[in-house]
mmCIF file of C-alpha atoms and ligand atoms in Angstrom:
data_model
loop_
_atom_site.group_PDB
_atom_site.id
_atom_site.type_symbol
_atom_site.label_atom_id
_atom_site.label_comp_id
_atom_site.label_asym_id
_atom_site.label_seq_id
_atom_site.Cartn_x
_atom_site.Cartn_y
_atom_site.Cartn_z
ATOM 1 C CA MET A 232 22.082 15.073 6.778
ATOM 2 C CA ILE A 233 25.367 15.652 5.048
ATOM 3 C CA PHE A 234 25.407 17.098 1.593
ATOM 4 C CA ARG A 235 28.247 16.825 -0.753
ATOM 5 C CA LYS A 236 29.897 19.808 -2.377
ATOM 6 C CA SER A 237 28.113 21.226 -5.353
ATOM 7 C CA LYS A 238 28.940 20.334 -8.902
ATOM 8 C CA LYS A 239 27.858 21.813 -12.185
ATOM 9 C CA ILE A 240 24.756 20.204 -13.580
ATOM 10 C CA LYS A 241 25.239 18.325 -16.818
ATOM 11 C CA THR A 242 22.872 18.732 -19.692
ATOM 12 C CA ASP A 243 20.079 16.287 -19.254
ATOM 13 C CA THR A 244 20.486 13.514 -21.717
ATOM 14 C CA GLU A 245 18.680 11.012 -19.500
ATOM 15 C CA THR A 246 16.278 9.846 -22.108
ATOM 16 C CA SER A 247 16.563 6.257 -22.980
ATOM 17 C CA SER A 248 18.227 4.310 -20.219
ATOM 18 C CA SER A 249 14.795 2.867 -19.581
ATOM 19 C CA GLU A 250 14.347 1.561 -23.095
ATOM 20 C CA ILE A 251 17.810 0.097 -23.121
ATOM 21 C CA SER A 252 17.405 -1.924 -19.969
ATOM 22 C CA ALA A 253 13.849 -2.909 -20.791
ATOM 23 C CA ASN A 254 14.798 -4.568 -24.012
ATOM 24 C CA GLY A 255 17.328 -6.768 -22.332
ATOM 25 C CA THR A 256 16.084 -9.785 -20.476
ATOM 26 C CA GLY A 257 12.887 -11.584 -21.244
ATOM 27 C CA ASP A 258 12.520 -13.631 -18.098
ATOM 28 C CA HIS A 259 9.703 -11.542 -16.637
ATOM 29 C CA ASP A 260 7.633 -11.538 -19.752
ATOM 30 C CA GLU A 261 3.984 -12.296 -20.078
ATOM 31 C CA GLN A 262 3.535 -16.008 -19.983
ATOM 32 C CA VAL A 263 -0.036 -16.374 -21.018
ATOM 33 C CA VAL A 264 -0.801 -13.885 -23.744
ATOM 34 C CA ALA A 265 1.537 -14.218 -26.665
ATOM 35 C CA GLU A 266 2.932 -10.729 -26.703
ATOM 36 C CA PRO A 267 6.515 -9.874 -27.562
ATOM 37 C CA SER A 268 8.478 -8.497 -24.627
ATOM 38 C CA ASP A 269 9.005 -5.127 -26.269
ATOM 39 C CA GLY A 270 5.266 -5.023 -27.036
ATOM 40 C CA TYR A 271 4.577 -5.489 -23.350
ATOM 41 C CA PHE A 272 6.914 -2.696 -22.390
ATOM 42 C CA LYS A 273 5.856 -0.338 -25.145
ATOM 43 C CA ARG A 274 2.231 -0.586 -24.153
ATOM 44 C CA LEU A 275 3.042 -0.219 -20.469
ATOM 45 C CA ARG A 276 5.106 2.875 -21.144
ATOM 46 C CA ASP A 277 2.422 4.326 -23.343
ATOM 47 C CA ARG A 278 -0.345 3.744 -20.796
ATOM 48 C CA LEU A 279 1.699 5.112 -17.912
ATOM 49 C CA SER A 280 2.327 8.340 -19.764
ATOM 50 C CA LYS A 281 0.298 10.478 -17.368
ATOM 51 C CA THR A 282 2.262 9.302 -14.365
ATOM 52 C CA ARG A 283 5.540 9.448 -16.225
ATOM 53 C CA LYS A 284 4.818 13.058 -17.078
ATOM 54 C CA THR A 285 4.415 13.873 -13.383
ATOM 55 C CA PHE A 286 7.493 11.920 -12.413
ATOM 56 C CA SER A 287 10.037 12.476 -15.121
ATOM 57 C CA GLY A 288 8.671 15.886 -16.043
ATOM 58 C CA GLY A 289 8.831 16.898 -12.401
ATOM 59 C CA PHE A 290 12.398 15.678 -12.013
ATOM 60 C CA ASP A 291 13.525 17.480 -15.110
ATOM 61 C CA LYS A 292 11.948 20.677 -13.858
ATOM 62 C CA ILE A 293 13.773 20.411 -10.529
ATOM 63 C CA PHE A 294 17.081 19.481 -12.063
ATOM 64 C CA SER A 295 16.903 22.221 -14.636
ATOM 65 C CA HIS A 296 17.270 24.899 -12.003
ATOM 66 C CA LYS A 297 19.182 23.028 -9.340
ATOM 67 C CA GLN A 298 22.852 22.483 -9.645
ATOM 68 C CA LYS A 299 23.641 20.860 -6.362
ATOM 69 C CA ILE A 300 22.122 18.443 -3.931
ATOM 70 C CA ASP A 301 21.038 20.590 -1.040
ATOM 71 C CA GLU A 302 18.164 20.867 1.400
ATOM 72 C CA ASP A 303 16.106 22.842 -1.126
ATOM 73 C CA LEU A 304 16.444 20.240 -3.824
ATOM 74 C CA LEU A 305 15.582 17.439 -1.441
ATOM 75 C CA GLU A 306 12.496 19.309 -0.331
ATOM 76 C CA GLU A 307 11.343 19.802 -3.896
ATOM 77 C CA LEU A 308 11.948 16.159 -4.596
ATOM 78 C CA GLU A 309 9.987 15.130 -1.552
ATOM 79 C CA GLU A 310 7.091 17.311 -2.621
ATOM 80 C CA LEU A 311 7.121 15.826 -6.097
ATOM 81 C CA LEU A 312 7.107 12.287 -4.742
ATOM 82 C CA ILE A 313 4.250 13.029 -2.380
ATOM 83 C CA THR A 314 2.249 14.686 -5.179
ATOM 84 C CA SER A 315 2.519 11.562 -7.267
ATOM 85 C CA ASP A 316 0.821 9.599 -4.473
ATOM 86 C CA ILE A 317 3.877 7.744 -3.402
ATOM 87 C CA GLY A 318 2.829 8.368 0.212
ATOM 88 C CA VAL A 319 4.526 10.569 2.773
ATOM 89 C CA HIS A 320 6.284 7.716 4.534
ATOM 90 C CA THR A 321 7.704 6.253 1.314
ATOM 91 C CA ALA A 322 8.658 9.665 -0.056
ATOM 92 C CA LEU A 323 10.620 10.460 3.101
ATOM 93 C CA LYS A 324 12.330 7.097 2.956
ATOM 94 C CA LEU A 325 13.454 7.704 -0.632
ATOM 95 C CA VAL A 326 14.635 11.239 0.009
ATOM 96 C CA ASP A 327 16.559 10.069 3.070
ATOM 97 C CA LYS A 328 18.306 7.498 0.907
ATOM 98 C CA ILE A 329 19.435 10.193 -1.472
ATOM 99 C CA ALA A 330 20.508 12.487 1.357
ATOM 100 C CA SER A 331 22.579 9.813 3.021
ATOM 101 C CA SER A 332 24.056 8.472 -0.204
ATOM 102 C CA LYS A 333 27.510 9.302 -1.437
ATOM 103 C CA ILE A 334 26.292 10.928 -4.621
ATOM 104 C CA SER A 335 27.168 14.518 -5.248
ATOM 105 C CA ASP A 336 25.961 15.071 -8.777
ATOM 106 C CA VAL A 337 22.306 15.848 -9.458
ATOM 107 C CA ASP A 338 22.499 13.635 -12.526
ATOM 108 C CA GLU A 339 23.014 10.672 -10.254
ATOM 109 C CA ILE A 340 19.723 11.205 -8.445
ATOM 110 C CA LYS A 341 17.448 9.670 -11.046
ATOM 111 C CA PRO A 342 19.372 6.378 -11.365
ATOM 112 C CA LEU A 343 19.621 6.115 -7.600
ATOM 113 C CA LEU A 344 15.927 6.794 -7.187
ATOM 114 C CA LYS A 345 15.115 4.175 -9.800
ATOM 115 C CA ALA A 346 17.234 1.621 -7.992
ATOM 116 C CA GLU A 347 15.644 2.451 -4.650
ATOM 117 C CA ILE A 348 12.119 2.274 -6.062
ATOM 118 C CA LEU A 349 12.946 -1.052 -7.664
ATOM 119 C CA SER A 350 14.150 -2.392 -4.340
ATOM 120 C CA ILE A 351 10.734 -1.529 -2.880
ATOM 121 C CA LEU A 352 8.758 -3.017 -5.769
ATOM 122 C CA ALA A 353 10.788 -6.120 -6.557
ATOM 123 C CA PRO A 354 10.006 -8.116 -3.399
ATOM 124 C CA GLN A 355 6.298 -7.606 -4.094
ATOM 125 C CA THR A 356 6.490 -9.074 -7.563
ATOM 126 C CA ALA A 357 4.871 -12.461 -7.494
ATOM 127 C CA GLU A 358 6.118 -15.552 -9.202
ATOM 128 C CA SER A 359 3.642 -16.876 -11.707
ATOM 129 C CA ASP A 360 1.507 -19.443 -9.924
ATOM 130 C CA GLU A 361 -1.250 -19.876 -12.412
ATOM 131 C CA THR A 362 -1.034 -23.618 -12.658
ATOM 132 C CA LEU A 363 -0.636 -24.732 -9.053
ATOM 133 C CA ALA A 364 -4.073 -26.197 -8.424
ATOM 134 C CA SER A 365 -6.791 -27.590 -10.627
ATOM 135 C CA PRO A 366 -9.284 -26.152 -10.554
ATOM 136 C CA ARG A 367 -7.580 -23.035 -9.317
ATOM 137 C CA VAL A 368 -10.104 -20.807 -7.566
ATOM 138 C CA ILE A 369 -9.654 -17.054 -7.434
ATOM 139 C CA MET A 370 -12.074 -15.033 -5.336
ATOM 140 C CA VAL A 371 -12.096 -11.461 -6.569
ATOM 141 C CA VAL A 372 -12.929 -8.739 -4.044
ATOM 142 C CA GLY A 373 -12.860 -4.972 -3.781
ATOM 143 C CA VAL A 374 -15.079 -1.946 -3.358
ATOM 144 C CA ASN A 375 -17.567 -0.931 -6.030
ATOM 145 C CA GLY A 376 -16.200 0.393 -9.263
ATOM 146 C CA THR A 377 -12.587 -0.607 -8.712
ATOM 147 C CA GLY A 378 -12.697 -2.937 -11.717
ATOM 148 C CA LYS A 379 -13.485 -6.401 -10.347
ATOM 149 C CA THR A 380 -15.752 -7.488 -13.158
ATOM 150 C CA THR A 381 -13.499 -6.021 -15.837
ATOM 151 C CA THR A 382 -10.416 -7.673 -14.353
ATOM 152 C CA ILE A 383 -12.240 -10.998 -14.204
ATOM 153 C CA GLY A 384 -13.042 -10.633 -17.895
ATOM 154 C CA LYS A 385 -9.419 -9.881 -18.691
ATOM 155 C CA LEU A 386 -8.102 -12.742 -16.557
ATOM 156 C CA ALA A 387 -10.613 -15.132 -18.092
ATOM 157 C CA ALA A 388 -9.534 -14.084 -21.576
ATOM 158 C CA ARG A 389 -5.854 -14.614 -20.806
ATOM 159 C CA ALA A 390 -6.551 -18.041 -19.411
ATOM 160 C CA SER A 391 -8.808 -19.167 -22.247
ATOM 161 C CA GLN A 392 -6.324 -17.894 -24.812
ATOM 162 C CA SER A 393 -3.718 -20.102 -23.230
ATOM 163 C CA GLY A 394 -6.014 -23.094 -23.556
ATOM 164 C CA GLN A 395 -7.441 -23.220 -20.045
ATOM 165 C CA LYS A 396 -11.058 -23.988 -19.346
ATOM 166 C CA VAL A 397 -12.511 -21.105 -17.367
ATOM 167 C CA LEU A 398 -15.647 -20.850 -15.262
ATOM 168 C CA ILE A 399 -16.875 -17.579 -13.780
ATOM 169 C CA GLY A 400 -19.202 -17.380 -10.779
ATOM 170 C CA ALA A 401 -21.609 -14.424 -10.626
ATOM 171 C CA ALA A 402 -21.608 -13.958 -6.867
ATOM 172 C CA ASP A 403 -22.327 -10.239 -7.087
ATOM 173 C CA THR A 404 -26.057 -10.852 -6.996
ATOM 174 C CA PHE A 405 -27.169 -7.515 -5.671
ATOM 175 C CA ARG A 406 -27.846 -5.889 -9.014
ATOM 176 C CA ALA A 407 -29.193 -7.616 -12.098
ATOM 177 C CA ALA A 408 -26.941 -5.317 -14.142
ATOM 178 C CA ALA A 409 -23.856 -6.757 -12.461
ATOM 179 C CA ILE A 410 -24.773 -10.244 -13.635
ATOM 180 C CA ASP A 411 -25.489 -8.980 -17.162
ATOM 181 C CA GLN A 412 -22.148 -7.154 -17.300
ATOM 182 C CA LEU A 413 -20.345 -10.305 -16.198
ATOM 183 C CA MET A 414 -22.158 -12.358 -18.855
ATOM 184 C CA ILE A 415 -20.910 -9.982 -21.538
ATOM 185 C CA TRP A 416 -17.330 -10.351 -20.291
ATOM 186 C CA ALA A 417 -17.643 -14.143 -20.050
ATOM 187 C CA ASP A 418 -18.844 -14.214 -23.622
ATOM 188 C CA ARG A 419 -15.951 -12.058 -24.860
ATOM 189 C CA ALA A 420 -13.482 -14.162 -22.909
ATOM 190 C CA LYS A 421 -14.976 -17.443 -24.157
ATOM 191 C CA ALA A 422 -15.578 -18.578 -20.604
ATOM 192 C CA ASP A 423 -18.596 -20.249 -19.034
ATOM 193 C CA ILE A 424 -20.586 -18.660 -16.260
ATOM 194 C CA VAL A 425 -22.656 -19.892 -13.318
ATOM 195 C CA LYS A 426 -25.386 -17.505 -12.233
ATOM 196 C CA HIS A 427 -28.462 -17.472 -10.061
ATOM 197 C CA GLN A 428 -31.273 -14.945 -9.825
ATOM 198 C CA GLU A 429 -30.707 -11.383 -8.713
ATOM 199 C CA MET A 430 -30.581 -11.191 -4.890
ATOM 200 C CA ALA A 431 -29.723 -14.888 -4.607
ATOM 201 C CA ASP A 432 -27.340 -15.926 -1.833
ATOM 202 C CA PRO A 433 -23.830 -15.104 -3.154
ATOM 203 C CA ALA A 434 -22.274 -17.889 -1.090
ATOM 204 C CA ALA A 435 -24.574 -20.395 -2.772
ATOM 205 C CA VAL A 436 -23.537 -19.113 -6.194
ATOM 206 C CA ALA A 437 -19.873 -19.467 -5.263
ATOM 207 C CA TYR A 438 -20.443 -22.974 -3.947
ATOM 208 C CA ASP A 439 -22.317 -24.053 -7.080
ATOM 209 C CA THR A 440 -19.632 -22.555 -9.306
ATOM 210 C CA VAL A 441 -16.839 -24.513 -7.677
ATOM 211 C CA GLU A 442 -18.911 -27.711 -7.660
ATOM 212 C CA ALA A 443 -19.623 -27.257 -11.356
ATOM 213 C CA ALA A 444 -15.942 -26.576 -12.000
ATOM 214 C CA LYS A 445 -14.972 -29.869 -10.385
ATOM 215 C CA ALA A 446 -17.595 -31.765 -12.360
ATOM 216 C CA ARG A 447 -16.636 -30.158 -15.686
ATOM 217 C CA GLY A 448 -12.859 -30.412 -15.359
ATOM 218 C CA VAL A 449 -12.364 -26.659 -15.277
ATOM 219 C CA ASP A 450 -8.833 -25.220 -14.856
ATOM 220 C CA LEU A 451 -9.626 -21.770 -13.539
ATOM 221 C CA VAL A 452 -12.549 -20.480 -11.477
ATOM 222 C CA LEU A 453 -13.091 -16.755 -11.027
ATOM 223 C CA ILE A 454 -15.647 -15.640 -8.451
ATOM 224 C CA ASP A 455 -17.033 -12.128 -8.857
ATOM 225 C CA THR A 456 -18.313 -10.482 -5.691
ATOM 226 C CA ALA A 457 -20.174 -7.353 -4.658
ATOM 227 C CA GLY A 458 -18.375 -4.252 -3.456
ATOM 228 C CA ARG A 459 -21.311 -2.673 -1.742
ATOM 229 C CA LEU A 460 -24.552 -4.092 -0.419
ATOM 230 C CA HIS A 461 -27.986 -2.497 -0.463
ATOM 231 C CA THR A 462 -29.096 -4.363 2.595
ATOM 232 C CA LYS A 463 -27.846 -4.053 6.124
ATOM 233 C CA VAL A 464 -25.707 -7.132 5.666
ATOM 234 C CA ASN A 465 -22.097 -6.382 6.431
ATOM 235 C CA LEU A 466 -20.004 -6.691 3.281
ATOM 236 C CA MET A 467 -17.039 -8.301 4.996
ATOM 237 C CA GLU A 468 -19.276 -10.867 6.714
ATOM 238 C CA GLU A 469 -20.870 -11.672 3.376
ATOM 239 C CA LEU A 470 -17.455 -12.094 1.746
ATOM 240 C CA LYS A 471 -16.258 -14.324 4.563
ATOM 241 C CA LYS A 472 -19.340 -16.450 4.022
ATOM 242 C CA ILE A 473 -18.526 -16.761 0.316
ATOM 243 C CA LYS A 474 -14.968 -17.748 1.176
ATOM 244 C CA ARG A 475 -16.194 -20.449 3.575
ATOM 245 C CA ALA A 476 -18.622 -21.755 0.967
ATOM 246 C CA ILE A 477 -15.780 -22.112 -1.517
ATOM 247 C CA SER A 478 -13.617 -24.028 0.929
ATOM 248 C CA LYS A 479 -16.498 -26.375 1.724
ATOM 249 C CA THR A 480 -16.187 -27.823 -1.739
ATOM 250 C CA ILE A 481 -12.378 -27.578 -2.102
ATOM 251 C CA PRO A 482 -10.657 -27.364 1.312
ATOM 252 C CA ASP A 483 -7.634 -25.326 0.217
ATOM 253 C CA ALA A 484 -9.671 -22.987 -1.978
ATOM 254 C CA PRO A 485 -9.879 -20.141 -2.683
ATOM 255 C CA HIS A 486 -6.274 -20.414 -3.790
ATOM 256 C CA GLU A 487 -6.206 -16.714 -4.264
ATOM 257 C CA VAL A 488 -8.120 -13.815 -2.719
ATOM 258 C CA LEU A 489 -7.415 -11.148 -5.282
ATOM 259 C CA LEU A 490 -8.130 -7.604 -4.154
ATOM 260 C CA ILE A 491 -8.820 -5.094 -6.895
ATOM 261 C CA LEU A 492 -7.684 -1.557 -6.138
ATOM 262 C CA ASP A 493 -8.332 1.533 -8.235
ATOM 263 C CA ALA A 494 -5.144 3.521 -8.752
ATOM 264 C CA THR A 495 -7.097 6.745 -9.212
ATOM 265 C CA THR A 496 -8.277 6.623 -5.595
ATOM 266 C CA GLY A 497 -4.738 7.240 -4.364
ATOM 267 C CA GLN A 498 -3.954 6.627 -0.735
ATOM 268 C CA ASN A 499 -7.508 5.418 -0.173
ATOM 269 C CA ALA A 500 -6.481 2.211 -1.911
ATOM 270 C CA VAL A 501 -4.022 1.497 0.884
ATOM 271 C CA SER A 502 -6.724 1.731 3.566
ATOM 272 C CA GLN A 503 -9.025 -0.470 1.515
ATOM 273 C CA ALA A 504 -6.305 -3.084 1.281
ATOM 274 C CA GLU A 505 -5.789 -3.040 5.035
ATOM 275 C CA LEU A 506 -9.523 -3.538 5.668
ATOM 276 C CA PHE A 507 -9.982 -6.361 3.184
ATOM 277 C CA ASN A 508 -6.793 -8.042 4.283
ATOM 278 C CA GLU A 509 -7.829 -8.043 7.898
ATOM 279 C CA ALA A 510 -11.191 -9.602 7.103
ATOM 280 C CA LEU A 511 -10.257 -12.038 4.347
ATOM 281 C CA GLY A 512 -6.525 -12.548 4.144
ATOM 282 C CA VAL A 513 -5.766 -11.033 0.750
ATOM 283 C CA THR A 514 -3.147 -13.046 -1.160
ATOM 284 C CA GLY A 515 -2.685 -10.827 -4.191
ATOM 285 C CA LEU A 516 -3.459 -7.375 -5.514
ATOM 286 C CA ALA A 517 -4.482 -6.037 -8.876
ATOM 287 C CA LEU A 518 -4.184 -2.315 -9.389
ATOM 288 C CA THR A 519 -6.468 -0.973 -12.102
ATOM 289 C CA LYS A 520 -6.776 2.252 -14.097
ATOM 290 C CA LEU A 521 -3.084 3.094 -14.089
ATOM 291 C CA ASP A 522 -3.709 4.503 -17.543
ATOM 292 C CA GLY A 523 -6.127 7.036 -16.143
ATOM 293 C CA THR A 524 -4.061 8.626 -13.441
ATOM 294 C CA ALA A 525 -1.039 10.857 -13.050
ATOM 295 C CA LYS A 526 -0.575 9.398 -9.615
ATOM 296 C CA GLY A 527 0.792 5.968 -10.433
ATOM 297 C CA GLY A 528 3.212 6.494 -7.552
ATOM 298 C CA ILE A 529 0.518 4.695 -5.594
ATOM 299 C CA VAL A 530 2.084 1.438 -6.802
ATOM 300 C CA ILE A 531 5.221 2.262 -4.827
ATOM 301 C CA SER A 532 3.226 3.274 -1.782
ATOM 302 C CA ILE A 533 1.248 0.046 -1.871
ATOM 303 C CA CYS A 534 4.316 -2.150 -2.248
ATOM 304 C CA ASN A 535 6.097 -0.312 0.535
ATOM 305 C CA THR A 536 3.171 -0.330 2.953
ATOM 306 C CA LEU A 537 1.523 -3.669 2.317
ATOM 307 C CA LYS A 538 3.404 -6.880 2.154
ATOM 308 C CA ILE A 539 1.000 -8.381 -0.347
ATOM 309 C CA PRO A 540 2.219 -9.286 -3.841
ATOM 310 C CA LEU A 541 1.049 -6.989 -6.601
ATOM 311 C CA LYS A 542 0.108 -9.483 -9.276
ATOM 312 C CA TYR A 543 -1.620 -7.541 -12.010
ATOM 313 C CA ILE A 544 -1.987 -4.020 -13.269
ATOM 314 C CA GLY A 545 -4.876 -2.720 -15.331
ATOM 315 C CA ILE A 546 -3.849 -0.261 -18.012
ATOM 316 C CA GLY A 547 -7.068 0.214 -19.970
ATOM 317 C CA GLU A 548 -10.638 -0.905 -20.463
ATOM 318 C CA GLN A 549 -10.056 -3.434 -23.219
ATOM 319 C CA ILE A 550 -9.835 -7.172 -22.768
ATOM 320 C CA ASP A 551 -6.050 -7.280 -23.268
ATOM 321 C CA ASP A 552 -5.325 -4.318 -21.006
ATOM 322 C CA LEU A 553 -4.146 -6.383 -18.065
ATOM 323 C CA GLN A 554 -0.501 -7.118 -17.421
ATOM 324 C CA GLN A 555 1.307 -9.262 -14.964
ATOM 325 C CA PHE A 556 3.133 -6.803 -12.746
ATOM 326 C CA ASP A 557 6.838 -6.616 -13.492
ATOM 327 C CA ALA A 558 8.718 -4.344 -11.096
ATOM 328 C CA ALA A 559 11.744 -3.762 -13.322
ATOM 329 C CA LYS A 560 9.715 -2.878 -16.371
ATOM 330 C CA PHE A 561 7.368 -0.753 -14.328
ATOM 331 C CA VAL A 562 10.191 1.395 -12.988
ATOM 332 C CA ASP A 563 11.679 1.678 -16.470
ATOM 333 C CA ALA A 564 8.346 2.797 -17.846
ATOM 334 C CA LEU A 565 7.849 5.274 -15.044
ATOM 335 C CA ILE A 566 11.106 7.169 -14.813
HETATM 336 P P1 LIG B 189 -16.513 -3.390 -10.270
HETATM 337 O O1 LIG B 189 -17.650 -2.600 -9.708
HETATM 338 O O2 LIG B 189 -15.407 -3.500 -9.268
HETATM 339 O O3 LIG B 189 -16.909 -4.709 -10.816
HETATM 340 O O4 LIG B 189 -15.901 -2.520 -11.458
HETATM 341 P P2 LIG B 189 -16.069 -2.701 -13.034
HETATM 342 O O5 LIG B 189 -15.312 -3.875 -13.504
HETATM 343 O O6 LIG B 189 -17.509 -2.636 -13.372
HETATM 344 O O7 LIG B 189 -15.289 -1.413 -13.559
HETATM 345 C C1 LIG B 189 -15.694 -0.087 -13.254
HETATM 346 C C2 LIG B 189 -15.225 0.833 -14.368
HETATM 347 O O8 LIG B 189 -13.815 0.888 -14.390
HETATM 348 C C3 LIG B 189 -15.645 0.371 -15.749
HETATM 349 O O9 LIG B 189 -16.065 1.487 -16.482
HETATM 350 C C4 LIG B 189 -14.359 -0.201 -16.346
HETATM 351 O O10 LIG B 189 -14.314 -0.093 -17.738
HETATM 352 C C5 LIG B 189 -13.321 0.660 -15.685
HETATM 353 N N1 LIG B 189 -12.000 0.017 -15.614
HETATM 354 C C6 LIG B 189 -11.672 -1.159 -15.049
HETATM 355 N N2 LIG B 189 -10.342 -1.407 -15.159
HETATM 356 C C7 LIG B 189 -9.805 -0.354 -15.838
HETATM 357 C C8 LIG B 189 -8.472 -0.008 -16.262
HETATM 358 O O11 LIG B 189 -7.466 -0.699 -16.037
HETATM 359 N N3 LIG B 189 -8.338 1.189 -16.916
HETATM 360 C C9 LIG B 189 -9.407 2.005 -17.175
HETATM 361 N N4 LIG B 189 -9.178 3.151 -17.822
HETATM 362 N N5 LIG B 189 -10.669 1.706 -16.778
HETATM 363 C C10 LIG B 189 -10.870 0.551 -16.132
HETATM 364 MG MG1 LIG B 190 -18.744 -5.687 -10.777
#
């Protein structure tokens, strides 16, 4: 690694480049919920405050006592990136970029890092594909407690607000409470629900939901699933069965297998994604609870490790706390 000659550090006035760029273009904005673009960004920034504190606060701390880009500074940076759950591999990649860059001024590190992080996130930003099929069937999977049911409620609300007819399938049949919770969300979201008895065959529920959707002219179908089973039945086998049942009624469905990951579980989320993807072919990710963690760097780790589009982020427990992932705005809100 070659380091440039040292330069005096400038006073840190790096405060609002993020706001400036975020207010610019509107082409990534929310398409379903009528929310002004600056409203989207403001809320995102607000909810990411814990992670931003780790990131930006950490940078400022390093830069306040480092005047030149040297091995020490790069090590501190690497440590900071790893602490924020960016993953060792990704952290090393970013630090290497800085080391091999032509920059010599510590003030140039942050903008470079932002650009590099954006280049990791941007390819994983999905185009909006909400209207491709009718009915469009989304099978929602993930381990217990990651936020499947909540995300379904939020997605249903977005879709009904935009005038779509939504039907939810209660295919997590292993606890009566799971069905009740889903009914509450369906009610809030003004969506209909198809449910069977507790312990009913989840694949049968999924099948009936999609059949009903076809009969009723539904636009969007959301299938809730279990994340853990009480019986000896293998979860992945059960989920595969649900997926097959869905495609029996519409051959190219489910159009989306949406995996819900909990940002607070850190690197664990990456291993979950690998497991679910291997079994089911995950087509999109939603990362929840970004409001509740200082380790939002996991977003970068996930986008760098998995080549699966990150479609949504959950930034709170309320019905409107789901955003379509926007790489540029995310980076601006983060650093
Ligand atoms: P499931 O077991 O995967 O269906 O998970 P749930 O939807 O029941 O959610 C588990 C818990 O996570 C609930 O208390 C939710 O309110 C909470 N939760 C879900 N998404 C978010 C989010 O984006 N932010 C926060 N703070 N909590 C969330
Ligand atoms: Mg649930």
